[in-house]
mmCIF file of C-alpha atoms in Angstrom:
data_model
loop_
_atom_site.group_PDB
_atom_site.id
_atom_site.type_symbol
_atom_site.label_atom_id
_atom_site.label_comp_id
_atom_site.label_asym_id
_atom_site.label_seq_id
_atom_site.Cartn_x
_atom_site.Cartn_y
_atom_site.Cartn_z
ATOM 1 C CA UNK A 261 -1.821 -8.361 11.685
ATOM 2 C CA UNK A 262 -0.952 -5.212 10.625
ATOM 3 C CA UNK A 263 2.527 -3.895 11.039
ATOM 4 C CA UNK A 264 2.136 -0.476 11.600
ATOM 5 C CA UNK A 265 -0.608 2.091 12.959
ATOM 6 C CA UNK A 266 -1.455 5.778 12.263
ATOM 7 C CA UNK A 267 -3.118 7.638 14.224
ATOM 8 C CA UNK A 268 -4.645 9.812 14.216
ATOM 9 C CA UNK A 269 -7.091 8.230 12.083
ATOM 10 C CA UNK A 270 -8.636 11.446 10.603
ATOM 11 C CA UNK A 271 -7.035 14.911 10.319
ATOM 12 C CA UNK A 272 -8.792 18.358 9.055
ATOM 13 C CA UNK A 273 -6.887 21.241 8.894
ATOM 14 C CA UNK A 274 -6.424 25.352 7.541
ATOM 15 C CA UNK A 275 -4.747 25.623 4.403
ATOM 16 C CA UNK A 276 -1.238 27.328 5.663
ATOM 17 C CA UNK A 277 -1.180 24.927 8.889
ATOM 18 C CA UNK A 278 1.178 22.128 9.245
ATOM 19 C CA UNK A 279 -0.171 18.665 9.531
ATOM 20 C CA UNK A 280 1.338 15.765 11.925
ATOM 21 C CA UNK A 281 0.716 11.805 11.617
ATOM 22 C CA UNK A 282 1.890 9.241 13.251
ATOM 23 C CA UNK A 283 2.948 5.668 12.887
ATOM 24 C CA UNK A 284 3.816 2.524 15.515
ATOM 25 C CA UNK A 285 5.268 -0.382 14.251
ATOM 26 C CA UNK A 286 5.527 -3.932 16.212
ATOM 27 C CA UNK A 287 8.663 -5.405 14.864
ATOM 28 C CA UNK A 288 12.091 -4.599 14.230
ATOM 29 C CA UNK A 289 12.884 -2.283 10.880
ATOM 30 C CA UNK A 290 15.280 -1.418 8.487
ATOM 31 C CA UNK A 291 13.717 1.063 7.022
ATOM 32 C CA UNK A 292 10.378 3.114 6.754
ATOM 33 C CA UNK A 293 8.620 4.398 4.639
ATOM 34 C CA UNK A 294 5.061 6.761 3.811
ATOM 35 C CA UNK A 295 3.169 6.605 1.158
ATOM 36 C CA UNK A 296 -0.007 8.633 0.405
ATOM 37 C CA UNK A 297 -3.015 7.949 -1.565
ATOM 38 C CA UNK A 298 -5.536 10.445 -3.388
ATOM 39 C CA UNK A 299 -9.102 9.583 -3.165
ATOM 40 C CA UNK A 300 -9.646 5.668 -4.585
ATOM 41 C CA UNK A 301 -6.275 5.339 -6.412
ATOM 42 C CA UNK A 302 -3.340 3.610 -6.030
ATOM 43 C CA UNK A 303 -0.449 4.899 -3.806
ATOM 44 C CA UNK A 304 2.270 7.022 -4.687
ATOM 45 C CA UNK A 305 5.704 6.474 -2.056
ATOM 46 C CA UNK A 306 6.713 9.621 -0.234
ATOM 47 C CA UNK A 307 9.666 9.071 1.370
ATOM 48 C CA UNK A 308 11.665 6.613 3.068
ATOM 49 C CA UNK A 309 14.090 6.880 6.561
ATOM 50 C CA UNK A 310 16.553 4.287 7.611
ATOM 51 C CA UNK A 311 16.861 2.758 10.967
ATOM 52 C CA UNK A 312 19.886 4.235 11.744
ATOM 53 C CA UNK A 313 18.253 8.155 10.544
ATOM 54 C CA UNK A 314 16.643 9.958 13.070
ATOM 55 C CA UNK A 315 15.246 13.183 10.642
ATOM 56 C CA UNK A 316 14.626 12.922 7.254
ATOM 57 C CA UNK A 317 13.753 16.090 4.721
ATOM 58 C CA UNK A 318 11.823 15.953 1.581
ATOM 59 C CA UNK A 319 10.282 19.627 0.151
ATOM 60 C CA UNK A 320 7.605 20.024 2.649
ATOM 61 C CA UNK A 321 8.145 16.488 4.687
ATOM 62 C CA UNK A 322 9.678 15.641 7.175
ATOM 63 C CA UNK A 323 9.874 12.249 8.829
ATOM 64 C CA UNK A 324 11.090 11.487 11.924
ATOM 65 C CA UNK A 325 12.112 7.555 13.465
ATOM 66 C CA UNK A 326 12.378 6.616 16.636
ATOM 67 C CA UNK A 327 13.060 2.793 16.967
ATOM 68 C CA UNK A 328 13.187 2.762 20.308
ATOM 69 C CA UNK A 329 9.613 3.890 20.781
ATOM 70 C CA UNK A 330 8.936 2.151 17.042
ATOM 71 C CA UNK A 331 6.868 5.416 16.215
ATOM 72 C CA UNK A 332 7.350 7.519 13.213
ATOM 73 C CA UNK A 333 5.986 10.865 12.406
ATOM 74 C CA UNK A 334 5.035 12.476 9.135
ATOM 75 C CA UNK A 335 4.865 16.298 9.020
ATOM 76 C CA UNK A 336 3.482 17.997 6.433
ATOM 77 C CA UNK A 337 4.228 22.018 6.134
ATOM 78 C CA UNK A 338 2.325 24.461 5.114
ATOM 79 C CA UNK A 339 -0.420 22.198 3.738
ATOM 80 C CA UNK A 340 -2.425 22.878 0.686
ATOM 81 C CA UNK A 341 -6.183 21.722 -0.665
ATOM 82 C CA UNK A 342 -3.899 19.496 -3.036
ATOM 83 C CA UNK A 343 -2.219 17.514 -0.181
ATOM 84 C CA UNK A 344 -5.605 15.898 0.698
ATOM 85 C CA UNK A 345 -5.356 12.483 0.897
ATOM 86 C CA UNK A 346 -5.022 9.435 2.832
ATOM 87 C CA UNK A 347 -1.431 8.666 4.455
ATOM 88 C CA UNK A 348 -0.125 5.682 5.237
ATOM 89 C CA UNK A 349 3.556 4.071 6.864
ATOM 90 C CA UNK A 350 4.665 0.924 5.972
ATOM 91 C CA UNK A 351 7.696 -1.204 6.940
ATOM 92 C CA UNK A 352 8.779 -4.906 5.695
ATOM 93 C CA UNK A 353 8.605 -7.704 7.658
ATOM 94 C CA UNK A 354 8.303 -11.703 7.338
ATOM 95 C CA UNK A 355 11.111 -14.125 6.452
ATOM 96 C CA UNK A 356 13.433 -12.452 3.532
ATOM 97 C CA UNK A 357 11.327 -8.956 3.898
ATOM 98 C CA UNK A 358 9.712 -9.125 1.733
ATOM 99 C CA UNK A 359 5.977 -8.656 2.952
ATOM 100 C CA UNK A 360 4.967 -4.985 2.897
ATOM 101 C CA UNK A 361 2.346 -4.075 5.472
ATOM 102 C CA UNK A 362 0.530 -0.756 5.733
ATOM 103 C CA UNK A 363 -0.862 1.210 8.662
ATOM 104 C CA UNK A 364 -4.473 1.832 8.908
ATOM 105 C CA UNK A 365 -3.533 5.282 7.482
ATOM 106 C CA UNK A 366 -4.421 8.922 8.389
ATOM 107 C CA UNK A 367 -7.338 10.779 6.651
ATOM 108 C CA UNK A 368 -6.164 14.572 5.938
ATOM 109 C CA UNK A 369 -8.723 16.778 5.078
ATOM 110 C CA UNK A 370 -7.053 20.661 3.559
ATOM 111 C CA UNK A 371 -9.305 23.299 3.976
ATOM 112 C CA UNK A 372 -9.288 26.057 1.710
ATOM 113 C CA UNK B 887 4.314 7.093 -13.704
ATOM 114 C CA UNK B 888 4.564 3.850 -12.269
ATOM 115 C CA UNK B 889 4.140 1.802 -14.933
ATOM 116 C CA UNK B 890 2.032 -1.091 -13.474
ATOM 117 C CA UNK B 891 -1.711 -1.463 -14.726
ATOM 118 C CA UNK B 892 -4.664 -3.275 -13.389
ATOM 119 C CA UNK B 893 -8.038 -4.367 -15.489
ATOM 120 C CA UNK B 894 -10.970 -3.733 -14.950
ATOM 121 C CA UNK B 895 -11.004 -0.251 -12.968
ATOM 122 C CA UNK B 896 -14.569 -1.289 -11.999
ATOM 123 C CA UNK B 897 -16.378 -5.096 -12.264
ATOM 124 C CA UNK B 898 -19.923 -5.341 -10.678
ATOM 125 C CA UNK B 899 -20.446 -9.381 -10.839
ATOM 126 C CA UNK B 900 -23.115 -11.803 -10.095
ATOM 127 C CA UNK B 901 -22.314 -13.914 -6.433
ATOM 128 C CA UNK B 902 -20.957 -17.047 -7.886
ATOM 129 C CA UNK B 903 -19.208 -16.172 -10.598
ATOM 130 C CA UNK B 904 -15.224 -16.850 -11.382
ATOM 131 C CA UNK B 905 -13.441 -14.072 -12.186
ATOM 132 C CA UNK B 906 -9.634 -13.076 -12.527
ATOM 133 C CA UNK B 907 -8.552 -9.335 -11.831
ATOM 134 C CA UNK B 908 -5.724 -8.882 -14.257
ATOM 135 C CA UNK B 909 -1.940 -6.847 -12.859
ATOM 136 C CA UNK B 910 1.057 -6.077 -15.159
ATOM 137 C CA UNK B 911 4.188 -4.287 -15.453
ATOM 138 C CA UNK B 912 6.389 -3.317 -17.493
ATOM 139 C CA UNK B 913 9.263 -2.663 -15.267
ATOM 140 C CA UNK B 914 10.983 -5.842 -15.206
ATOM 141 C CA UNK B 915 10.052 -6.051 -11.035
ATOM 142 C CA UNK B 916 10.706 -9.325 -9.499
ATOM 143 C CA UNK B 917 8.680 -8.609 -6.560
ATOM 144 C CA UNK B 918 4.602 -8.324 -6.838
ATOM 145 C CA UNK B 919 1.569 -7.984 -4.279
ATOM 146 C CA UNK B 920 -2.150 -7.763 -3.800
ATOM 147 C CA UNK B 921 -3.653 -6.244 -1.112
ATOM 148 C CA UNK B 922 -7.425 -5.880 -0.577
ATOM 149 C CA UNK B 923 -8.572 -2.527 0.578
ATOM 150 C CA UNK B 924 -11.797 -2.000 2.930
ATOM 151 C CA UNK B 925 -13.621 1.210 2.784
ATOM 152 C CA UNK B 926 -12.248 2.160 6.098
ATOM 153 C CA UNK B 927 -8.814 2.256 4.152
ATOM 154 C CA UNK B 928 -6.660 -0.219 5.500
ATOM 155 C CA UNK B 929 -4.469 -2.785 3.477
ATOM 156 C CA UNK B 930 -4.346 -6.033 3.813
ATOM 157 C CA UNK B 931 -1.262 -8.145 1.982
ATOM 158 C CA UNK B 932 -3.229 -11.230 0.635
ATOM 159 C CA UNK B 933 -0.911 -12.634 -2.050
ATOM 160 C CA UNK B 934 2.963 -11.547 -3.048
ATOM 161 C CA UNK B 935 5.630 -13.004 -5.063
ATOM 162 C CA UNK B 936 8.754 -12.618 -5.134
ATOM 163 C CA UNK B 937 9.744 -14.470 -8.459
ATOM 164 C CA UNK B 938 8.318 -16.455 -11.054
ATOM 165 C CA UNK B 939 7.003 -19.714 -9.687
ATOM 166 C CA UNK B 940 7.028 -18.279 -6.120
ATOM 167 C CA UNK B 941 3.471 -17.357 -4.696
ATOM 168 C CA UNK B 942 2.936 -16.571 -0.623
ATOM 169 C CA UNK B 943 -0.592 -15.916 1.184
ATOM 170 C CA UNK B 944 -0.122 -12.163 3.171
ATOM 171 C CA UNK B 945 -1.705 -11.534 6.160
ATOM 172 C CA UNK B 946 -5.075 -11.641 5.104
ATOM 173 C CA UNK B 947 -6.986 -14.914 4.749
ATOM 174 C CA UNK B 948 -8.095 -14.374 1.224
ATOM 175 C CA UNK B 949 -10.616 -17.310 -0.942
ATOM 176 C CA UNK B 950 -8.296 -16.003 -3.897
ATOM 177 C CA UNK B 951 -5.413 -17.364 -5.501
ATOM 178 C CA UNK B 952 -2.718 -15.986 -8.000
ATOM 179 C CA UNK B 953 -0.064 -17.293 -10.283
ATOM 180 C CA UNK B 954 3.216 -16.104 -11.077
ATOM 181 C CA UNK B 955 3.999 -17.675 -14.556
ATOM 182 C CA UNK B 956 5.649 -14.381 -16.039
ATOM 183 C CA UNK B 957 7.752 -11.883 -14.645
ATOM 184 C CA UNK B 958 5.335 -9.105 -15.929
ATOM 185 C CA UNK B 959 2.227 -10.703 -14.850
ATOM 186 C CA UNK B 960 0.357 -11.332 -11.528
ATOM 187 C CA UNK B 961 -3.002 -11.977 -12.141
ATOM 188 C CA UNK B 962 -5.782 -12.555 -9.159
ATOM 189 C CA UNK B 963 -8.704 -15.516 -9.209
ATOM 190 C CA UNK B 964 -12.080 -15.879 -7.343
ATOM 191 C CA UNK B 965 -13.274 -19.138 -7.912
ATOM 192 C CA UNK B 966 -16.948 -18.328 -6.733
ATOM 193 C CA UNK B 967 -17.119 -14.640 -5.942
ATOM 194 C CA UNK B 968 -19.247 -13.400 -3.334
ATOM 195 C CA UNK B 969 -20.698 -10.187 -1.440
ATOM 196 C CA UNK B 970 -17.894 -10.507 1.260
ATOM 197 C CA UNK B 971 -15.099 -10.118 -1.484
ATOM 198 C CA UNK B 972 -16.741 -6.222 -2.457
ATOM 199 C CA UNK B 973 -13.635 -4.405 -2.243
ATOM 200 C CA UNK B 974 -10.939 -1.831 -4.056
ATOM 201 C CA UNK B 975 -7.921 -4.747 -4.755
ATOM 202 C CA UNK B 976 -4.554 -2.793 -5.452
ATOM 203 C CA UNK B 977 -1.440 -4.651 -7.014
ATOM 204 C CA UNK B 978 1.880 -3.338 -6.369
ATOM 205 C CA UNK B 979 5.723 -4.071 -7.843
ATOM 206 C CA UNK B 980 8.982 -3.344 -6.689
ATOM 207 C CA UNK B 981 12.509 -4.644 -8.137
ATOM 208 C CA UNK B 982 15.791 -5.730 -6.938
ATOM 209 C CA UNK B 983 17.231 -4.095 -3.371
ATOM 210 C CA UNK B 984 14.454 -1.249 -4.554
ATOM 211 C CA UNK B 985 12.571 -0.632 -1.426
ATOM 212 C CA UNK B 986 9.944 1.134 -3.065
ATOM 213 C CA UNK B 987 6.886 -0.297 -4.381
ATOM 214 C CA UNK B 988 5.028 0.965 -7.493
ATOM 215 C CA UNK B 989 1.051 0.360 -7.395
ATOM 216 C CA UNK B 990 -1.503 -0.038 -9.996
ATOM 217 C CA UNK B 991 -4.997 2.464 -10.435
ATOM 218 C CA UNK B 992 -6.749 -0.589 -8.466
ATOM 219 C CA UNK B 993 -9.866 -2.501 -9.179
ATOM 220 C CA UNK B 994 -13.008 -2.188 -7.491
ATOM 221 C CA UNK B 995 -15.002 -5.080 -6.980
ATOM 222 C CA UNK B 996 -18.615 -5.526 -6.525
ATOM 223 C CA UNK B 997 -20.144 -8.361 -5.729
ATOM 224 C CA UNK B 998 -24.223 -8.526 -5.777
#
């Protein structure tokens, strides 16, 4: 089953607006981390927030953790027509962590 | 650039046929995965590795198998392909304590 999910599952927005996803996750984490995809590729990692971080800051992301809800939230500011893509969290889980499971992802759509 | 490549980019294949989607890197990563993509977007872990010699089934009940003989190498077998296993396959690497995982261009699959 899969570890985490996004919702929501499709996202359309004004170029200029900011753009919010969000992730829950089932099990306990060490870490977390988004990764985004361009139209049938492979994905690139964003970013990644420990447990123990409750804000993260990358350029135009930021991530926020809460393990107590298990959620996670990716906002994007002041999106562009080149941040369309597909967004996806993923944590580790299994014995040793070493399985990586995605989210169902988030669809965002950048209008011009 | 991630350097982690996957051949074919495309295969359109007869139902029955065997055929072995090809992942490498050059990055010296101990740590390797396939995941199977379905148009709606989400991954599903079907294989990973986390060594030579060391092969795991994900999440994902998958018909395929994979072997782990080289550090650089993780290719992916369907014995008897069939319209059901139509999908984008993605391989991924990551090394060490690295949390981050590197992923191949992907190989989409069609089975008629």
């Amino acid at each position: 089953s899969q570890q985490g999910e996004e919702d929501p599952q499709a996202l359309s927005i004004q170029e200029g607006e900011n753009a919010t996803m969000n992730c829950s996750y089932k099990t306990s984490i060490n870490n977390l981390q988004w990764y985004r995809q361009n139209s049938g590729r492979g994905l690139v990692h964003l970013i990644l927030i420990r447990s123990n971080e409750r804000e993260k800051h990358s350029g135009r992301l930021r991530v926020t953790l809460d393990t107590s809800k298990k959620s996670s939230s990716l906002l994007i500011t002041a999106s562009r027509a080149a941040d369309t893509a597909s967004y996806f969290c993923a944590t580790y889980s299994g014995a040793g962590s070493y399985q990586l499971t995605f989210g169902k992802g988030t669809k965002l759509s950048v209008i011009p | 650039e991630a350097d982690i490549y996957q051949t074919p980019r495309y295969l359109v294949i007869g139902t029955g046929k065997k055929i072995t989607l090809e992942c490498s890197q050059t990055m010296g990563h101990d740590k390797m995965y396939w995941y199977q993509q379905d148009p709606g977007m989400e991954l599903h872990l079907i294989h990973y590795s986390y060594g030579v010699n060391s092969t795991e089934k994900g999440d994902l009940s998958s018909e395929s198998t994979v072997s782990r003989i080289r550090t650089e190498h993780f290719p992916l077998t369907l014995e008897s392909a069939r319209p059901s296993h139509t999908s984008q396959y993605l391989c991924a690497s990551r090394g060490g304590l690295s949390t981050e995982a590197f992923f191949g261009q992907g190989t989409r699959l069609t089975v008629v």
